[in-house]
Coordinates of C-alpha atoms in Angstrom, one line a residue:
X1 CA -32.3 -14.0 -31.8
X2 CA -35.0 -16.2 -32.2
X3 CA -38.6 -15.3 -30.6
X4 CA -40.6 -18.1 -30.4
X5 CA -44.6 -17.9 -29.7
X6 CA -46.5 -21.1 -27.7
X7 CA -49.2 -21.9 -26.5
X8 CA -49.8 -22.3 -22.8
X9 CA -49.9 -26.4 -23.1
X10 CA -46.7 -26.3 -24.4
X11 CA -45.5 -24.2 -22.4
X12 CA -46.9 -26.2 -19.9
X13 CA -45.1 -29.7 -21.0
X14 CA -42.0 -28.5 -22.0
X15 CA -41.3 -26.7 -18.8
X16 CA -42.0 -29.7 -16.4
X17 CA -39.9 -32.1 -18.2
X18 CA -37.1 -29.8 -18.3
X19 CA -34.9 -31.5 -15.3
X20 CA -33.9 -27.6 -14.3
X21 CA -37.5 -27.7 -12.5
X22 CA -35.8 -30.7 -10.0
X23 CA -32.9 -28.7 -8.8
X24 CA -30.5 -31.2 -10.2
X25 CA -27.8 -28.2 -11.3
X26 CA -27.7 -25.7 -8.2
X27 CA -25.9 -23.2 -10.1
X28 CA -29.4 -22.5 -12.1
X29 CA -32.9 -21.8 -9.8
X30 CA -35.4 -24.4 -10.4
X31 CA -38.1 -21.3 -11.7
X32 CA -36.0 -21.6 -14.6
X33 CA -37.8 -24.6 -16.0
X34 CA -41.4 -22.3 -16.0
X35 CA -39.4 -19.9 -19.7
X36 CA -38.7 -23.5 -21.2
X37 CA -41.1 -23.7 -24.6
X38 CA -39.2 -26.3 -26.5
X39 CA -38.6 -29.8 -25.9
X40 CA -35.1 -30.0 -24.2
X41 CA -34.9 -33.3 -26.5
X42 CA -34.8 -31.0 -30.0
X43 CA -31.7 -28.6 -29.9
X44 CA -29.5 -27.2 -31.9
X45 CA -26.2 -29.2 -33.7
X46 CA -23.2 -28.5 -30.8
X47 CA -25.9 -27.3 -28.3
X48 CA -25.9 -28.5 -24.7
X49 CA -29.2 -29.5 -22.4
X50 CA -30.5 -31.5 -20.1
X51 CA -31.7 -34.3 -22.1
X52 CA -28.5 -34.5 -23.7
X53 CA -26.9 -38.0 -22.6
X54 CA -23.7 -36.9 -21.9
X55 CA -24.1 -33.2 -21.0
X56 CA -22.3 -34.3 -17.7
X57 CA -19.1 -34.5 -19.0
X58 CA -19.4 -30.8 -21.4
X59 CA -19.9 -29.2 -18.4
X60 CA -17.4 -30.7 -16.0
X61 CA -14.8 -31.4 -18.6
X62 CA -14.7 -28.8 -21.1
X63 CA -16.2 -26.2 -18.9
X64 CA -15.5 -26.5 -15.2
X65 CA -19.3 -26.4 -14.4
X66 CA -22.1 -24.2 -15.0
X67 CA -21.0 -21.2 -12.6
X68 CA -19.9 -18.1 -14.2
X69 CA -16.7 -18.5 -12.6
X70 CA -14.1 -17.1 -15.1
X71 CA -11.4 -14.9 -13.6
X72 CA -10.5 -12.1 -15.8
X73 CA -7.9 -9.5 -15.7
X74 CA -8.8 -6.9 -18.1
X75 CA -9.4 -3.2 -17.2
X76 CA -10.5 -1.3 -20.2
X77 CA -10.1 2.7 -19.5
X78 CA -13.4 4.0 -19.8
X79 CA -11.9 7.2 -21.6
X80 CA -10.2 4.8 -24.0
X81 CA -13.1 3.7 -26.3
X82 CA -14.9 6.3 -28.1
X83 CA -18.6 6.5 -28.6
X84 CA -18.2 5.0 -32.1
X85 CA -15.8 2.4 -33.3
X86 CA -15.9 2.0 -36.9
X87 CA -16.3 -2.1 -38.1
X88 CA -14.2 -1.7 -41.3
X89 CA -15.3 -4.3 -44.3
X90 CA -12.6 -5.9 -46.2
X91 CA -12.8 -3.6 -49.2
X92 CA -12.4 -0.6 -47.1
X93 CA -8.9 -2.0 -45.4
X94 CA -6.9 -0.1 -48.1
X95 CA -8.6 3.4 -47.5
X96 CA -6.0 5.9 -45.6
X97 CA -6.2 5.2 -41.5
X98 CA -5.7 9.3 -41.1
X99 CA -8.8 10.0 -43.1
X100 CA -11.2 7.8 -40.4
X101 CA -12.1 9.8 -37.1
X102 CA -11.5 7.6 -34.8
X103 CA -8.5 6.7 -33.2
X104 CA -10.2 2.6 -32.8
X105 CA -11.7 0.6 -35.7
X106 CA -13.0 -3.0 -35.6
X107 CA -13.3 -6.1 -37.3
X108 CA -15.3 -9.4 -37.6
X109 CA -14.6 -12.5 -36.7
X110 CA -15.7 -13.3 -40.4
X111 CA -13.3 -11.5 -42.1
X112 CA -9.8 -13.0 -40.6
X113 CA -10.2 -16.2 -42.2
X114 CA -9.4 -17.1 -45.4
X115 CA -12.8 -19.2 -45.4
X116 CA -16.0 -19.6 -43.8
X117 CA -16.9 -22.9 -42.4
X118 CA -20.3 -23.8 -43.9
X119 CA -22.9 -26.4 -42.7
X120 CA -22.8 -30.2 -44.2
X121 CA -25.4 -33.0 -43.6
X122 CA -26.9 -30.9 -40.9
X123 CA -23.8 -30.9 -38.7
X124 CA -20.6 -28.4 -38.5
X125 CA -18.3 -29.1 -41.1
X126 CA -14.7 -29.1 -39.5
X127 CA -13.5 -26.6 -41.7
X128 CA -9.8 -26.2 -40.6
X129 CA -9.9 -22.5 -41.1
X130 CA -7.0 -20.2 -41.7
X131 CA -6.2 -16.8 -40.4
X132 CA -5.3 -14.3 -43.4
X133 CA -1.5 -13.4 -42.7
X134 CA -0.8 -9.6 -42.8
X135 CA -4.3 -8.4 -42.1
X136 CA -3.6 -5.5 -40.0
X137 CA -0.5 -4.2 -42.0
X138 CA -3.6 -2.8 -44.5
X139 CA -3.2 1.2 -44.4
X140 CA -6.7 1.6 -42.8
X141 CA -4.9 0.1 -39.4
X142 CA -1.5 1.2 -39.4
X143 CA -2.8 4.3 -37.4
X144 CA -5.4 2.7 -35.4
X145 CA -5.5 0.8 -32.6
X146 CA -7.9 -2.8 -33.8
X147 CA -10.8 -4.6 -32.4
X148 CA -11.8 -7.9 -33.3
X149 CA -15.2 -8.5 -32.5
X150 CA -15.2 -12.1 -31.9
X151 CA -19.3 -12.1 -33.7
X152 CA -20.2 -14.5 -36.2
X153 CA -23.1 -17.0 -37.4
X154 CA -23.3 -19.9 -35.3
X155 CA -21.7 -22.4 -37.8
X156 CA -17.9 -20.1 -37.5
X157 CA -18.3 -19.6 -34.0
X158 CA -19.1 -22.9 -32.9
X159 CA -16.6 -24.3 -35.4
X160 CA -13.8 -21.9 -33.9
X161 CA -14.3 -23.2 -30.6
X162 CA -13.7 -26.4 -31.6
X163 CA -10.3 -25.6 -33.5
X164 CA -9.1 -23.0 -31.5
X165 CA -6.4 -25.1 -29.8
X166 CA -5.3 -26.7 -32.9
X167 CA -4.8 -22.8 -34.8
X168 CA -3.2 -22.0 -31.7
X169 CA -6.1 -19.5 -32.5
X170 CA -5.5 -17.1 -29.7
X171 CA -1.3 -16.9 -30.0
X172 CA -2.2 -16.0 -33.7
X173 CA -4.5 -13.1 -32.5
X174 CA -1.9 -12.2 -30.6
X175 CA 0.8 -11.8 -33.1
X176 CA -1.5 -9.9 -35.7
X177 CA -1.3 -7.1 -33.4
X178 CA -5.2 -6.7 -32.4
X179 CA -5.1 -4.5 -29.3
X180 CA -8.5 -5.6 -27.8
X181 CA -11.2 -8.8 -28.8
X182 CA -14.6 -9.1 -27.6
X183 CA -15.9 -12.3 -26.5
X184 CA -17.1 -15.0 -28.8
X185 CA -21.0 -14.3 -29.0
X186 CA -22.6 -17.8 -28.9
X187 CA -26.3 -17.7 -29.0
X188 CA -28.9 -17.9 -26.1
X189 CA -32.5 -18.5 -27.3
X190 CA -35.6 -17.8 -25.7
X191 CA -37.7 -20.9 -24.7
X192 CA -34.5 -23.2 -24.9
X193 CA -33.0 -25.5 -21.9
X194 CA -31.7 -23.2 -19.1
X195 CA -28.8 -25.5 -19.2
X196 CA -27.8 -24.6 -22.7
X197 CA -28.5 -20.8 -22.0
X198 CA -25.7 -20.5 -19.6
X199 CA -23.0 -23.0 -20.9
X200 CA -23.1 -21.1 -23.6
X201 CA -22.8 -18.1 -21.3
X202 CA -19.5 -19.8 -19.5
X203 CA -18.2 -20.6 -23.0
X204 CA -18.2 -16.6 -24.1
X205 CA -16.7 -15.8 -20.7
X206 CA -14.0 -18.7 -21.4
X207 CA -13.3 -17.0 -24.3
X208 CA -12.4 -14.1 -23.0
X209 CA -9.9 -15.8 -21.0
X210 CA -8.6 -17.6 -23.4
X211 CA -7.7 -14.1 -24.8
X212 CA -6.2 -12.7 -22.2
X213 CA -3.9 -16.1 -21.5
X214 CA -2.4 -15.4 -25.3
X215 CA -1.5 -11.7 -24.3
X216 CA -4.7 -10.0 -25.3
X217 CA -6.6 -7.3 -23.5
X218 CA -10.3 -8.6 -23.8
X219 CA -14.1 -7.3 -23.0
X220 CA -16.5 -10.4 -21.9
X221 CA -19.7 -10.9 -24.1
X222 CA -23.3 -12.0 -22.5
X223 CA -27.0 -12.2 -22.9
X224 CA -29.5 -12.1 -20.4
X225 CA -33.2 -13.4 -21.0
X226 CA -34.8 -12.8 -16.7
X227 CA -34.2 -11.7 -13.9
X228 CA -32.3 -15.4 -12.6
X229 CA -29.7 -14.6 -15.6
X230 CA -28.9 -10.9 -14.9
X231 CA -28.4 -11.3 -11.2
X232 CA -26.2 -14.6 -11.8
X233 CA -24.4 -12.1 -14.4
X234 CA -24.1 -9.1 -11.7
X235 CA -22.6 -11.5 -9.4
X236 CA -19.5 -12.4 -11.8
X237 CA -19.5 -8.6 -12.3
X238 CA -18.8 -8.1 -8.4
X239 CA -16.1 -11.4 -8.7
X240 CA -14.5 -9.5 -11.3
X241 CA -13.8 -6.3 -10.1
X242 CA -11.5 -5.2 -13.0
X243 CA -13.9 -5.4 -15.3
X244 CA -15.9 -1.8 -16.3
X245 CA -16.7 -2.9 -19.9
X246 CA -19.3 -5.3 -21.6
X247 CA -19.8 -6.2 -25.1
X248 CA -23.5 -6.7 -26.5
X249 CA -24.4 -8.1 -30.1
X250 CA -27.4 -6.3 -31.2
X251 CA -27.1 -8.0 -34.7
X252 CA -30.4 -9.8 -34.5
X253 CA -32.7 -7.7 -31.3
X254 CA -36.4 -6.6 -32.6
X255 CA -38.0 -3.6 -30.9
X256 CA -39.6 -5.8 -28.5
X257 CA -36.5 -6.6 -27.3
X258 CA -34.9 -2.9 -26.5
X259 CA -36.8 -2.4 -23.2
X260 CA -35.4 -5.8 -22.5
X261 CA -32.1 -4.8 -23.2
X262 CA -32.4 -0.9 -21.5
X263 CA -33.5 -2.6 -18.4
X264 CA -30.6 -5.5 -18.0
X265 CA -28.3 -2.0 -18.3
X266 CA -29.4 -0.3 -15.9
X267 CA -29.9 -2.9 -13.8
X268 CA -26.1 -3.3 -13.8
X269 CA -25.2 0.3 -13.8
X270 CA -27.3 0.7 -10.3
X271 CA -26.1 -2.7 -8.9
X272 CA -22.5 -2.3 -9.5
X273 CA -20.4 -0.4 -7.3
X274 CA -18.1 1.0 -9.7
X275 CA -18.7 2.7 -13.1
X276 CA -19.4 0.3 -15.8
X277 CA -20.1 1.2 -19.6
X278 CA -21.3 -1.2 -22.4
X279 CA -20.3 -1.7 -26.2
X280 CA -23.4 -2.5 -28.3
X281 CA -22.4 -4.0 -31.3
X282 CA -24.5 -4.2 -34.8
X283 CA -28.2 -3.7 -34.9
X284 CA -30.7 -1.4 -34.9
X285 CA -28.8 0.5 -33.2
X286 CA -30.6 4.2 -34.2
X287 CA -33.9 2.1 -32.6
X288 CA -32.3 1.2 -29.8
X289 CA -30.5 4.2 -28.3
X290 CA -33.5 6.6 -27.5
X291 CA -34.1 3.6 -24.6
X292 CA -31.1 4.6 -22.9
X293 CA -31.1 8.6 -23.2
X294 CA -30.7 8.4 -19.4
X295 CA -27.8 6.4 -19.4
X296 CA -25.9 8.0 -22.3
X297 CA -23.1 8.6 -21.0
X298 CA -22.3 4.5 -20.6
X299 CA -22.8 3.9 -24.4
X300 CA -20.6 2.9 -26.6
X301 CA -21.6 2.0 -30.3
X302 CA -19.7 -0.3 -33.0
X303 CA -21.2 -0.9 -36.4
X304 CA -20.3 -1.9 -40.0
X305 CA -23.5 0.0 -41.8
X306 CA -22.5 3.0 -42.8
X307 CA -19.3 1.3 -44.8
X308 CA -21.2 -1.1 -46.3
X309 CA -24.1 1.8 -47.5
X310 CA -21.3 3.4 -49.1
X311 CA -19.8 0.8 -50.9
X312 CA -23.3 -0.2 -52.2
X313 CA -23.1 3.6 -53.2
X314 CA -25.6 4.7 -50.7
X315 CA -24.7 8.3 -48.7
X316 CA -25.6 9.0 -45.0
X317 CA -27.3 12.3 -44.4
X318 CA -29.9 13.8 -42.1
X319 CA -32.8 15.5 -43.4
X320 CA -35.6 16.3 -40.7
X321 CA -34.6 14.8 -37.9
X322 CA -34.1 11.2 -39.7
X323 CA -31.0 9.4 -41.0
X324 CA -31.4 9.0 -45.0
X325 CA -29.3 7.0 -48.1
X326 CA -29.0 9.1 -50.9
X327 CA -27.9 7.3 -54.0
X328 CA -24.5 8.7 -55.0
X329 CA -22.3 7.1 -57.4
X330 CA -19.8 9.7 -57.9
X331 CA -17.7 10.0 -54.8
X332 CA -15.3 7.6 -54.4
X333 CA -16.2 4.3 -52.6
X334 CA -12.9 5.1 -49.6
X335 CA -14.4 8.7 -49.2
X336 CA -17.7 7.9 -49.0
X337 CA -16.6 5.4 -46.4
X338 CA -15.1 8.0 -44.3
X339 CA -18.2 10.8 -44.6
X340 CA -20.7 8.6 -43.8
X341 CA -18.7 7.6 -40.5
X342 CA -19.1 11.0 -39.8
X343 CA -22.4 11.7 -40.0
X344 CA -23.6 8.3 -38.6
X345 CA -21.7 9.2 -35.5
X346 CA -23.3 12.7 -35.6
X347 CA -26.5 11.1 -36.2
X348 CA -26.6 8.6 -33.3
X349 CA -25.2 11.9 -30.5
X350 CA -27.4 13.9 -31.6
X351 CA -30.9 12.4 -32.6
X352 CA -31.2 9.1 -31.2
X353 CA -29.7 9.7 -27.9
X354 CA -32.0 12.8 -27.2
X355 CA -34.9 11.3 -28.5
X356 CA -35.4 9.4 -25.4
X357 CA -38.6 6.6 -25.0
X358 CA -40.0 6.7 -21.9
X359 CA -41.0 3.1 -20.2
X360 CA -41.9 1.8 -16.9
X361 CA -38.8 -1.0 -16.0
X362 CA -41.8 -2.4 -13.6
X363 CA -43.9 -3.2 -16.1
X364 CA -41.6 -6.3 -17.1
X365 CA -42.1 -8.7 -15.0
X366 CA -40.0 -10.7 -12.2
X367 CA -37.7 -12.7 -14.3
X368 CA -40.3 -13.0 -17.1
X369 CA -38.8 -11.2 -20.1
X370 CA -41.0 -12.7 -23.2
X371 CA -38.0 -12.6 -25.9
X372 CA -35.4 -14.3 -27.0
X373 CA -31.5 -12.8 -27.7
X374 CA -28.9 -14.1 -30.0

């Protein structure tokens, strides 16, 4: 997530050269142009936009167009995930599966490979990356039920999507036995080409597909950044009527964000016409639950923190009301692991879902939310 401050000139310029404002891609309303702050000319490496010469054949080619018109087939029992998955770090694959709470644990997209690809001469170096063979034969899985969260910096996910054909990535999810992958969570930034926004919007979705064509139950992954993106986003919702679960990576939201983020939610919970609950993933995510005390109930948490606080030998606990690290260096690293789990979980039911913020949904405006999401 990237916020990005401008002045009303530039706001101004960049906004009536982006070619959105002409009406030239339907799928997208021309308003769209009005959030664009930077030049559509200066993007990101392996980022789409108008000004981008051959953006015609991205969109047509590798993406069938700009609507979110993915077909998907999974149908995720809303009794099946519980409120908090556990995202286990490498060194905490060999800790005893009986000893963690919950019946699903997760893992990142990161931690598959053998390698991360890394950036070279400012582009995406075409890494070839390799899957590690065996991964979920580790005792901490052989109980469990596995997520991958398909989440990542922008340098692996953009890379995947290039390679994923030639790994025969998805086959290979396949046969490692995950039993469910989120979406790949490629960025949206705030003030960028409303172009880019939502073809990288249709990738995540493709994704998902792709997924579910290798034999794997899959939850789609979006952003929203106005009012034009969440109702385009309710409307593949209603096209996909099988669908009652959506993945969110907090990672990189600020607090100026979470009303943002509260509101998109229950804008889908009150549009939909069937129950719908939602997977946050990473983040702040004690910050952001006391904006959605109302909606509890639809909340589903993932996170890798309170692993990594132990093995950096940091214990959870809760003195007065507030989640605390403790140094300890004497329990071991796997138990530590497990307790803090525990109390996490306890944490997040307890204190930052009662605690609820109250804010006025109103007070954003029409299809003018002033952030950006990653």
């Amino acid at each position: 997530m990237r916020s990005s401050e401008s002045s009303s000139k530039s706001l101004s310029l960049n906004s009536q050269t982006c070619r959105v404002g002409n009406g030239e891609h339907p799928e997208l309303d021309p308003r769209e142009a009005a959030f664009v702050t930077k030049p559509c000319d200066s993007i990101p490496i392996n980022t789409i936009s108008c000004a981008v010469l051959n953006k015609k054949e991205f969109i047509e080619d590798d993406l069938g167009g700009l609507s979110l018109d993915v077909k998907l087939q999974t149908q995720t029992s809303l009794s099946s995930l519980p409120f908090l998955i556990p995202i286990l770090d490498p060194r905490s694959f060999s800790i005893d599966g009986e000893k963690i709470d919950s019946p699903i644990v997760g893992v990142n997209l990161r931690n598959i490979f053998t390698s991360n690809p890394n950036k070279y001469a400012g582009g995406i170096h075409l890494s070839k990356l390799k899957i590690k063979e065996g991964l979920l034969g580790n005792s901490a899985f052989r109980s469990k039920k596995t997520i991958l969260f398909s989440s990542g910096r922008d340098t692996l996910i953009e890379n995947l999507w290039l390679e994923a054909e030639s790994l025969s990535f998805y086959i290979k999810i396949k046969e490692a036995g995950f039993s469910l992958a989120t979406g790949f969570n490629f960025s949206i930034f705030w003030g960028e080409c409303p172009i880019g926004q939502e073809a990288n919007t249709k990738k995540s979705l493709i994704t998902s597909r792709e997924y579910e064509n290798a034999g794997v139950d899959s939850i789609p992954h979006f952003y929203w950044h106005n009012d034009f993106q969440l109702r385009r986003r309710l409307d593949f919702l209603a096209r996909n009527p099988k669908i009652n679960f959506i993945t969110i990576n907090c990672q990189c939201y600020r607090e100026e964000d979470f009303p943002i983020l509260a509101k998109g939610i229950r804008f889908f919970i009150r549009n939909l016409d069937r129950e719908i609950h939602f997977l946050l993933e990473g983040g702040p995510l004690v910050k952001i639950l006391p904006y959605l005390q109302d909606v509890a109930p639809a909340i589903h948490v993932a996170s890798k923190n309170p692993g990594l606080d132990a093995w950096n030998g940091k214990r959870l606990e809760v003195r007065n009301g507030s989640l605390k690290r403790i140094n300890d260096f004497q329990t071991p690293k796997g138990s530590l692991v497990v307790e803090n789990f525990k109390v996490y979980e306890l944490y997040l039911k307890e204190m930052a879902l009662t605690q609820g913020i109250i804010f006025n949904p109103a007070s954003l405006k029409e299809a003018n939310y002033s952030k950006s999401k990653k």
